Amino acid sequence: MKLKRESIGNLGNEEIIKYSVDNEKGLKVSILNLGATITEIKTIDRNGEFGHIVLSYEDEKNYIENPSYYGATVGRTAGRIDKGRFTLNDNEYILNKNYGVNSGHGGSVGFNKKIWNVNAIETEEKITLEFSYLSKDLEEGYPGNLEIKVSYEITEDNKLIFKIQGVSDKDTLMNITNHCYFNLSGDYKEDILNHTLKMNCDRFLAIDENGGVTGEIIPVNNTEFDFIEEKKIGQDIEGSSKQMKLGYGYDHPFMFNENEKGNVELYDEKSGRYMKVTTEYPCVVVYSQNFIDGLVLKEGKETKKRNGICLEVQYPPIGYNESFKEFSILKAHEIFNKETIYEFGVK
Ligand code: BGC
């Protein structure tokens, strides 16, 4: 296990530091104190060759704006909040509408744009990077001083364990996710349309023309949204359903089967790489990179649509008439605690 720290620039008068962990068993991960953002994950393919498996900007300065939220910790709430407002205990809270008519991914200056405190813990079997941040009462319009800790554990057996903890002094909303775009082909050799995806999700949530959730829950069977059995991402992505057209591809929350832990499996047959995600969250937003920001990727690669797939494990976003709001409510002094495990390998 190796840990390296390096300064990559400044945000105002704060230093941006990159923490790079190599487990010396086939997994390399780099994370910034800026946004607790994963900038690189490299794993080996069937032939033992390392390659990038998440979209990473060539120019690390792009993480300051990070328009596509590459690898970022997104919060206080991931996804869109209908019309950028919500009520809690009879108070109305108004958020910044940074996604057209909606608020999205924590608002104009979300957690992805903050410098977090970092504590690195090294043992023989794992390295844990703990990131903490205090989001003040009414930051981006959300009530309560919220103390957050996210940690990434890189283990000897090629797992990345992502833990989210939080506590607030007032009732608030909390729905943090990580926003990596995965591409298991290695150094973006191919897009993700030939990757297979499998998820124990029997329902998905309808969206509208603004990408917001309407409140309607749709069973996946006999739809283009059925990934109960493993299926190529590209198989139905150009389908003619209204929901596929509204999203310009997949950009929908999927609900895990009730009373089952969330399981998502992504596999690229050519390279042999797989990733298994296990989560305590009840939902995963699948986003097939339907829009691009034009910024250059590592190895000088041009970014293209469907280059990566986001698997944002979270609570369902808040839709029309505050549908699904209950999931995201964190009561004052209650402890928020969620764990997601990403396991990497080849087969
Ligand atoms: C959303 C997309 C959005 C992307 C970048 C995803 O999480 O679901 O609608 O375009 O983030 O902001």
CSV table of C-alpha atoms in Angstrom, one decimal, residues 43-49 53 183-186 189-190 194-196 230 265-276 343-347:
chain,number,residue,atom,x,y,z
A,43,THR,CA,-7.4,-1.2,-12.6
A,44,ILE,CA,-5.9,-4.0,-14.6
A,45,ASP,CA,-7.5,-5.8,-17.5
A,46,ARG,CA,-7.4,-9.5,-18.2
A,47,ASN,CA,-3.8,-9.2,-19.4
A,48,GLY,CA,-2.6,-7.3,-16.3
A,49,GLU,CA,-2.5,-3.9,-18.1
A,53,ILE,CA,-11.7,3.3,-15.7
A,183,ASN,CA,-15.8,3.2,-18.5
A,184,LEU,CA,-14.2,-0.2,-18.0
A,185,SER,CA,-12.6,-0.5,-21.5
A,186,GLY,CA,-9.4,1.2,-20.2
A,189,LYS,CA,-10.7,2.9,-25.8
A,190,GLU,CA,-14.5,2.5,-26.5
A,194,ASN,CA,-21.0,-2.6,-25.3
A,195,HIS,CA,-20.7,-2.8,-21.5
A,196,THR,CA,-23.3,-5.0,-19.8
A,230,GLU,CA,-27.6,-8.5,-17.6
A,265,GLU,CA,-22.9,-5.0,-12.0
A,266,LEU,CA,-21.0,-3.4,-14.9
A,267,TYR,CA,-18.9,-5.6,-17.2
A,268,ASP,CA,-16.8,-5.1,-20.2
A,269,GLU,CA,-16.2,-8.3,-22.0
A,270,LYS,CA,-13.3,-7.1,-24.2
A,271,SER,CA,-11.1,-6.0,-21.4
A,272,GLY,CA,-12.5,-8.5,-18.9
A,273,ARG,CA,-13.0,-5.8,-16.3
A,274,TYR,CA,-16.0,-5.8,-14.0
A,275,MET,CA,-17.3,-3.7,-11.2
A,276,LYS,CA,-19.8,-4.7,-8.6
A,343,GLU,CA,-15.5,-4.0,-6.1
A,344,PHE,CA,-13.2,-4.3,-9.1
A,345,GLY,CA,-11.9,-7.4,-10.9
A,346,VAL,CA,-11.6,-9.3,-14.1
A,347,LYS,CA,-13.4,-12.3,-15.4
